[in-house]
Amino acid sequence: MPLVAIEEHWISPELTSALNAMPRRDESLAFNEMGDHRQRLEDLGEGRIAAMDAQGIDVSILALTPPGAHPLPPEDALRLSRAANDTAIAAANKNPTRFRTLSTLPMSAPEHVADELVRAAGQGHVGTMVYGRSGDRFLDDLAYEDFFAAAAELGQPVFLHPQIPSDAVRDASYRGFDTITELGLATFGWGWHLDAATAALRLILSGTFDRHPELQIVLGHWGEMLLFWLDRANSLSRIAGLQRSVSDYIRTNFYITSSGMLNPALLQHALSVTSVDRLVFSTDYPFQHPTREEIAAFLGHFASDEDRQKFTYANAAALYGLEA
């Protein structure tokens, strides 16, 4: 059966240079330089396709690696988001049977976000990837209301990806160790995922899905820890005046992807709180790089061929409008 991976990262040299030139450099950019990550991230051609073939992946949905254009000043964010979207769609058009793309958006320039989403969708991007915050502005800020309205109207799924927590949060919760331990704790070890889960929960509590019931959000890493705390999060629904429980929004407005974490225990927990119709495959390339054999072994934990097909292809095809 076909295998579609929906969270496969890339970056352009121009964007890397702009991010590295910021007065306060996002420290998570260091992960892009580890091993051969930079080479893999910048490859939108034969090398990436060879890696896909080795893993048994038929289609990769490409998305900029963190932090995207979010930290950049508004003018630079708009220019480089447009350039990135043009570059990504050109790669997809060159290899139309292997690549699809998620757009990047100038979130530090909220007045331009919806327009760029519309432009990118017109180019052929099948969705977009954003982060939970741009500077001090949270994703649930009403400045982004037009963006969510456009995403819902266009049927553009919004992948909410982790990012490094704010300086204030890092100072409060993630300091007191050596530099590399502090960074790991604030990112892949814990902070990234808590930050993304909080952003998702804020979207629910702010009534985003009551205003835009057709909006679809994608969470990586098996739901960024939020799926494990729904019993408690549900108690927020009444005090926030929501129309439904937090769990219900998760089951109807969120898709959950694996991000290369091929742990059957995580799969079983996800299936206990949402349905197989809401689960999709991804590897988080190149930061996770499971082998064909590891992927095949994990797929063996699904209860039926029909469920496997939903996870490996059918759900992604329905969500992103992929042709057979």
CSV table of C-alpha atoms in Angstrom, one decimal, residues 62-207:
chain,number,residue,atom,x,y,z
A,62,LEU,CA,7.6,19.0,2.7
A,63,ALA,CA,7.5,21.7,5.3
A,64,LEU,CA,10.1,24.3,6.5
A,65,THR,CA,12.0,23.2,9.6
A,66,PRO,CA,11.7,25.2,12.8
A,67,PRO,CA,11.5,28.1,13.4
A,68,GLY,CA,10.3,28.8,9.9
A,69,ALA,CA,10.1,32.6,9.3
A,70,HIS,CA,8.4,33.3,12.6
A,71,PRO,CA,11.3,35.1,14.4
A,72,LEU,CA,12.0,37.5,11.5
A,73,PRO,CA,10.9,41.1,11.4
A,74,PRO,CA,7.7,41.6,9.4
A,75,GLU,CA,9.1,42.8,6.2
A,76,ASP,CA,11.8,40.0,6.1
A,77,ALA,CA,9.2,37.4,7.2
A,78,LEU,CA,6.9,38.3,4.3
A,79,ARG,CA,9.7,38.3,1.7
A,80,LEU,CA,11.3,35.1,2.8
A,81,SER,CA,8.0,33.3,3.3
A,82,ARG,CA,7.0,34.1,-0.3
A,83,ALA,CA,10.4,33.0,-1.5
A,84,ALA,CA,10.2,29.7,0.5
A,85,ASN,CA,6.8,29.0,-0.9
A,86,ASP,CA,7.9,29.6,-4.4
A,87,THR,CA,11.0,27.3,-3.9
A,88,ALA,CA,8.9,24.5,-2.3
A,89,ILE,CA,6.2,24.5,-5.0
A,90,ALA,CA,8.9,24.5,-7.7
A,91,ALA,CA,10.4,21.3,-6.2
A,92,ALA,CA,7.0,19.7,-6.0
A,93,ASN,CA,6.2,20.6,-9.6
A,94,LYS,CA,9.5,19.1,-10.7
A,95,ASN,CA,8.7,15.8,-8.9
A,96,PRO,CA,4.9,15.8,-8.8
A,97,THR,CA,4.5,12.1,-8.0
A,98,ARG,CA,6.8,12.3,-5.0
A,99,PHE,CA,6.4,15.7,-3.3
A,100,ARG,CA,3.6,17.9,-1.9
A,101,THR,CA,4.2,21.0,0.2
A,102,LEU,CA,3.0,22.9,3.2
A,103,SER,CA,3.3,26.7,3.0
A,104,THR,CA,5.1,28.9,5.4
A,105,LEU,CA,3.5,32.2,6.5
A,106,PRO,CA,4.8,35.6,7.8
A,107,MET,CA,3.3,35.3,11.2
A,108,SER,CA,5.2,38.4,12.5
A,109,ALA,CA,3.2,40.3,9.9
A,110,PRO,CA,-0.4,39.2,10.8
A,111,GLU,CA,-2.0,41.5,8.3
A,112,HIS,CA,-0.3,39.6,5.4
A,113,VAL,CA,-0.8,36.0,6.7
A,114,ALA,CA,-4.2,35.3,5.2
A,115,ASP,CA,-3.2,36.8,1.8
A,116,GLU,CA,-0.1,34.6,1.7
A,117,LEU,CA,-2.1,31.5,2.6
A,118,VAL,CA,-4.4,32.2,-0.3
A,119,ARG,CA,-1.5,32.8,-2.7
A,120,ALA,CA,0.2,29.6,-1.5
A,121,ALA,CA,-3.0,27.6,-1.8
A,122,GLY,CA,-3.4,28.9,-5.4
A,123,GLN,CA,0.2,27.7,-6.1
A,124,GLY,CA,-0.7,24.2,-5.1
A,125,HIS,CA,0.4,24.0,-1.4
A,126,VAL,CA,-1.9,21.5,0.3
A,127,GLY,CA,-1.7,23.0,3.8
A,128,THR,CA,0.4,25.2,6.0
A,129,MET,CA,2.7,24.8,9.0
A,130,VAL,CA,2.8,27.4,11.8
A,131,TYR,CA,4.1,27.6,15.4
A,132,GLY,CA,2.3,28.5,18.6
A,133,ARG,CA,3.7,32.0,18.9
A,134,SER,CA,5.4,34.7,17.0
A,135,GLY,CA,7.4,37.0,19.3
A,136,ASP,CA,5.0,37.6,22.2
A,137,ARG,CA,1.8,37.1,20.1
A,138,PHE,CA,0.1,33.7,20.6
A,139,LEU,CA,-1.5,31.9,17.8
A,140,ASP,CA,-5.0,32.4,19.3
A,141,ASP,CA,-4.6,36.2,19.1
A,142,LEU,CA,-7.4,37.7,17.2
A,143,ALA,CA,-4.9,39.2,14.9
A,144,TYR,CA,-4.9,35.8,13.2
A,145,GLU,CA,-8.6,35.5,12.9
A,146,ASP,CA,-8.6,36.2,9.2
A,147,PHE,CA,-6.0,33.5,8.8
A,148,PHE,CA,-8.0,30.8,10.5
A,149,ALA,CA,-11.1,31.9,8.6
A,150,ALA,CA,-9.2,31.6,5.3
A,151,ALA,CA,-7.7,28.2,6.3
A,152,ALA,CA,-11.2,26.8,7.1
A,153,GLU,CA,-12.7,28.2,3.9
A,154,LEU,CA,-9.9,27.0,1.7
A,155,GLY,CA,-9.7,23.5,3.4
A,156,GLN,CA,-6.0,24.2,4.2
A,157,PRO,CA,-5.0,22.1,7.2
A,158,VAL,CA,-2.8,23.9,9.7
A,159,PHE,CA,0.1,21.9,11.1
A,160,LEU,CA,0.9,23.3,14.5
A,161,HIS,CA,4.6,22.5,15.0
A,162,PRO,CA,6.7,22.8,18.2
A,163,GLN,CA,9.1,25.7,18.7
A,164,ILE,CA,11.5,26.7,21.4
A,165,PRO,CA,9.7,28.3,24.4
A,166,SER,CA,10.0,32.0,25.0
A,167,ASP,CA,12.9,33.4,27.0
A,168,ALA,CA,10.6,34.0,30.0
A,169,VAL,CA,9.4,30.4,30.0
A,170,ARG,CA,13.0,29.1,29.6
A,171,ASP,CA,14.2,31.3,32.4
A,172,ALA,CA,11.4,30.1,34.7
A,173,SER,CA,11.5,26.4,33.9
A,174,TYR,CA,14.5,25.3,31.8
A,175,ARG,CA,17.7,26.9,33.3
A,176,GLY,CA,20.1,25.6,35.9
A,177,PHE,CA,22.0,23.1,33.8
A,178,ASP,CA,24.9,23.1,31.3
A,179,THR,CA,24.1,24.8,28.0
A,180,ILE,CA,23.4,21.7,26.0
A,181,THR,CA,21.2,20.1,28.7
A,182,GLU,CA,19.2,23.4,29.0
A,183,LEU,CA,18.7,23.4,25.3
A,184,GLY,CA,17.6,19.8,25.1
A,185,LEU,CA,15.2,20.2,28.0
A,186,ALA,CA,13.7,23.3,26.4
A,187,THR,CA,13.3,21.6,23.0
A,188,PHE,CA,13.2,17.9,22.0
A,189,GLY,CA,13.3,16.5,25.6
A,190,TRP,CA,10.3,18.4,26.9
A,191,GLY,CA,9.8,22.1,26.2
A,192,TRP,CA,9.0,21.9,22.4
A,193,HIS,CA,6.1,19.6,23.0
A,194,LEU,CA,4.6,21.3,26.0
A,195,ASP,CA,4.7,24.5,24.1
A,196,ALA,CA,2.8,23.1,21.1
A,197,ALA,CA,0.3,21.4,23.4
A,198,THR,CA,-0.4,24.6,25.2
A,199,ALA,CA,-0.8,26.4,21.9
A,200,ALA,CA,-3.3,23.8,20.7
A,201,LEU,CA,-5.2,24.0,24.0
A,202,ARG,CA,-5.3,27.8,23.8
A,203,LEU,CA,-6.9,27.6,20.3
A,204,ILE,CA,-9.6,25.4,21.7
A,205,LEU,CA,-10.3,27.5,24.8
A,206,SER,CA,-10.4,30.7,22.8
A,207,GLY,CA,-13.3,29.3,20.8
